[in-house]
């Protein structure tokens, strides 16, 4: 919880949002004690927050288990963001064209903290090893889209993000050392696109390029999923990288103000 002395800061709202964020794929349903622990608030606060959210329709109690879970109404908040995001509207036709040309799944991700968040996705009819729905988060340090974004930031900002990241090894291919990751980011900057070779998920590779905003700083990244069952990384670079770069540039050219 935030402990600053900002007189305008609403701690009740903070606690309510913490309760909503406490639910996830590993904690789909919880009782009050579990909610309090997950949200890092006391049980009485958890009870007030859950009651309010239940009355507003964002949380419900299962009639048999008596455990709480989120309702579909929570998605309204995320949908409103996507509906208001000019970048998504601009990018969608270019992502669709890229998906048609490559025959593979294309994605748009935006930065949030130390992660990239999926905000648009065109799924190819072919099998892809990993399903990443809209709203999914992936760490910047070990993903193509994250490194593409980092490659367009000032060097000091890039290093700060890497130092703050929990650089764990998700697979045997994951780079975790800052020097090694910076070397990859420098290479990405030189060639105009970034790579991920099974560093987050086995069988899942990607080619990504940053999308720059009106101030010349990155605002998002576009990437194509390259399953190792159909591509070698070298072949994908040769055949797909130019199209990924062109897609990112076309989106940038169509952005008026961000």
C-alpha positions as a printed Julia matrix, in Angstrom:
258×3 Matrix{Float64}:
   0.0     0.0     0.0
   1.05    3.58   -0.67
   2.27    5.32    2.5
   2.96    8.79    1.12
   1.52   11.97    2.65
  -0.34   13.13   -0.45
  -3.59   14.64    0.9
  -5.38   13.95   -2.38
  -4.41   10.26   -2.46
  -7.46    8.03   -1.82
  -6.32    4.96    0.08
  -9.76    3.35   -0.07
  -9.66    3.41   -3.86
  -6.15    1.97   -3.72
  -7.38   -0.9    -1.55
 -10.34   -1.56   -3.83
  -8.09   -1.78   -6.87
  -5.69   -4.02   -4.94
  -8.57   -6.43   -4.3
  -9.44   -6.55   -8.0
  -5.79   -7.13   -8.94
  -5.46   -9.91   -6.37
  -7.51  -12.28   -8.52
  -5.52  -14.03  -11.26
  -4.98  -17.37  -12.99
  -3.61  -18.99   -9.83
  -6.13  -17.32   -7.49
  -9.4   -17.53   -9.4
 -11.52  -17.74   -6.26
 -10.68  -16.64   -2.71
 -12.22  -16.26    0.74
 -11.88  -13.03    2.7
  -8.7   -14.07    4.5
  -7.04  -15.01    1.21
  -8.14  -11.75   -0.4
  -6.75   -9.75    2.51
  -3.39  -11.52    2.24
  -3.2   -11.23   -1.54
  -4.14   -7.53   -1.51
  -1.9    -6.8     1.49
  -4.71   -5.26    3.54
  -6.33   -6.27    6.85
  -9.4    -8.5     6.93
 -11.85   -5.75    7.93
 -10.7    -3.6     5.0
 -11.0    -6.61    2.72
 -14.55   -7.18    3.9
 -15.54   -3.57    3.17
 -13.87   -3.57   -0.23
 -15.37   -6.9    -1.28
 -18.84   -5.87   -0.1
 -18.63   -2.64   -2.1
 -17.32   -4.38   -5.2
 -20.01   -7.02   -4.87
 -22.71   -4.35   -4.7
 -21.23   -2.67   -7.78
 -21.22   -5.95   -9.68
 -17.46   -6.47  -10.02
 -17.22   -9.38   -7.57
 -19.65  -12.19   -6.73
 -19.82  -15.0    -4.17
 -20.24  -18.54   -5.45
 -23.5   -19.9    -3.99
 -22.01  -23.31   -3.13
 -18.4   -22.64   -2.19
 -19.03  -19.16   -0.72
 -15.75  -18.07   -2.29
 -15.46  -14.78   -4.15
 -14.58  -14.36   -7.82
 -14.5   -11.6   -10.4
 -17.43  -11.0   -12.74
 -17.31  -10.17  -16.46
 -18.09   -6.57  -15.54
 -14.42   -6.09  -14.66
 -13.64   -6.38  -18.38
 -15.57   -3.14  -18.98
 -12.65   -1.15  -17.57
 -10.12   -2.79  -19.88
 -12.45   -2.54  -22.86
 -12.9     1.19  -22.26
  -9.13    1.61  -22.4
  -8.9    -0.26  -25.7
 -11.84    1.67  -27.14
 -10.17    4.96  -26.24
  -6.67    3.94  -27.39
  -6.0     5.71  -30.69
  -2.95    3.55  -31.31
  -5.01    0.36  -31.39
  -7.39    1.84  -33.97
  -4.48    3.0   -36.12
  -2.55   -0.26  -35.82
  -5.32   -2.81  -36.44
  -5.43   -2.65  -40.26
  -1.63   -2.82  -40.48
  -1.51   -5.79  -38.08
  -4.19   -7.54  -40.13
  -2.21   -6.97  -43.31
   0.97   -8.24  -41.67
  -0.83  -11.37  -40.45
  -2.17  -12.03  -43.93
   1.24  -11.55  -45.53
   3.22  -13.64  -43.04
   0.57  -16.25  -42.3
   1.49  -15.95  -38.63
  -0.01  -14.3   -35.55
   0.71  -10.58  -35.17
   0.52   -8.53  -31.99
   0.64   -5.01  -30.63
   1.99   -4.5   -27.12
   2.3    -1.36  -25.01
   4.62   -0.73  -22.04
   3.37   -0.86  -18.46
   5.99   -0.75  -15.75
   8.54   -3.47  -16.44
   6.24   -5.37  -18.79
   4.64   -5.18  -22.21
   0.85   -5.63  -22.35
  -1.01   -7.15  -25.3
  -3.54   -4.63  -26.64
  -4.22   -6.02  -30.13
  -3.78   -9.44  -31.72
  -4.54  -11.09  -35.06
  -4.37  -14.86  -34.67
  -3.22  -16.98  -37.61
  -5.23  -20.1   -38.5
  -2.1   -22.2   -37.97
  -1.23  -23.68  -34.6
   0.67  -21.45  -32.2
   2.24  -22.94  -29.06
   1.24  -20.21  -26.6
  -2.09  -18.37  -26.32
  -1.7   -14.78  -25.11
  -5.09  -13.04  -24.89
  -5.52   -9.28  -24.83
  -4.38   -7.96  -21.47
  -1.62  -10.54  -21.02
   1.67   -9.21  -19.67
   5.16  -10.29  -20.66
   8.46   -9.05  -19.18
  10.5    -6.63  -21.27
  13.92   -8.09  -20.55
  13.41  -11.48  -22.24
  10.89  -10.87  -25.03
  11.09   -9.59  -28.58
   8.58   -6.8   -28.12
  10.15   -5.77  -24.83
  13.62   -5.56  -26.31
  12.3    -3.71  -29.34
  10.77   -1.12  -27.01
  13.92   -0.93  -24.87
  16.11   -0.52  -27.96
  14.42    2.8   -28.74
  14.69    4.25  -25.23
  17.57    6.38  -23.96
  20.33    4.08  -22.67
  19.93    5.2   -19.05
  16.21    4.39  -19.05
  16.86    0.98  -20.58
  19.41    0.08  -17.93
  17.12    1.3   -15.15
  14.32   -0.98  -16.36
  16.64   -3.96  -16.62
  18.06   -3.39  -13.15
  14.56   -3.19  -11.68
  13.37   -6.35  -13.46
  13.18   -9.76  -11.81
  15.4   -11.38  -14.4
  14.58  -15.03  -13.81
  15.34  -17.81  -16.27
  12.02  -18.94  -17.76
  13.73  -21.47  -20.05
  17.26  -22.71  -20.62
  17.58  -20.04  -23.33
  16.7   -17.01  -21.17
  19.34  -14.33  -20.86
  19.39  -12.93  -17.33
  22.65  -10.97  -17.13
  22.33   -7.25  -17.8
  25.46   -7.19  -19.97
  24.13  -10.02  -22.17
  20.7    -8.44  -22.49
  22.17   -5.03  -23.32
  24.25   -6.66  -26.04
  21.04   -8.04  -27.58
  19.32   -4.67  -27.26
  22.25   -2.92  -28.94
  22.03   -5.43  -31.8
  18.29   -4.77  -32.04
  18.92   -1.06  -32.3
  21.45   -1.57  -35.09
  19.26   -3.81  -37.26
  15.9    -2.17  -36.48
  14.2    -5.24  -34.99
  14.5    -7.45  -31.92
  14.41  -11.21  -31.47
  13.19  -13.67  -28.9
  14.45  -17.23  -29.32
  12.43  -19.33  -26.85
  13.49  -17.22  -23.87
  10.02  -16.95  -22.34
   8.34  -20.12  -23.64
   9.84  -23.14  -25.38
   8.71  -23.37  -28.99
   7.84  -19.68  -29.09
  10.0   -17.17  -30.96
   9.23  -13.67  -32.16
  10.45  -10.83  -34.34
   9.54   -7.34  -33.11
  10.0    -3.69  -34.03
   9.38   -0.56  -31.95
   6.69    1.98  -32.8
   7.83    5.54  -32.18
   5.51    8.35  -31.14
   5.48   11.96  -32.19
   8.34   12.79  -29.77
  10.6    10.11  -31.23
  10.3     7.86  -28.18
   8.81    4.35  -28.27
   5.12    3.99  -27.41
   4.57    0.34  -28.35
   5.96   -2.58  -30.3
   4.64   -4.86  -33.02
   5.73   -8.49  -33.2
   5.1   -11.64  -35.18
   4.98  -15.01  -33.43
   7.41  -17.44  -35.05
   6.82  -21.02  -33.82
   9.96  -23.15  -33.87
   7.86  -25.97  -35.33
   7.56  -24.02  -38.59
  10.54  -21.67  -38.68
  14.2   -21.44  -37.9
  15.08  -18.04  -36.48
  17.44  -17.35  -39.38
  14.74  -18.08  -41.97
  12.21  -15.94  -40.1
  14.66  -13.02  -39.91
  15.3   -13.19  -43.64
  11.68  -13.54  -44.73
   9.69  -11.69  -42.05
  11.83   -9.01  -40.41
  11.5    -6.48  -43.28
   7.7    -6.74  -43.11
   7.67   -6.29  -39.33
   9.81   -3.16  -39.62
   7.6    -1.8   -42.4
   4.46   -2.44  -40.32
   5.9    -0.51  -37.36
   6.92    2.36  -39.63
   3.48    2.48  -41.29
   1.77    2.65  -37.91
   4.12    5.43  -36.82
   3.41    7.39  -39.99
  -0.33    7.13  -39.32
  -0.13    8.34  -35.74
  -1.07   12.0   -35.48
  -0.82   12.64  -31.75
  -0.23   10.34  -28.8
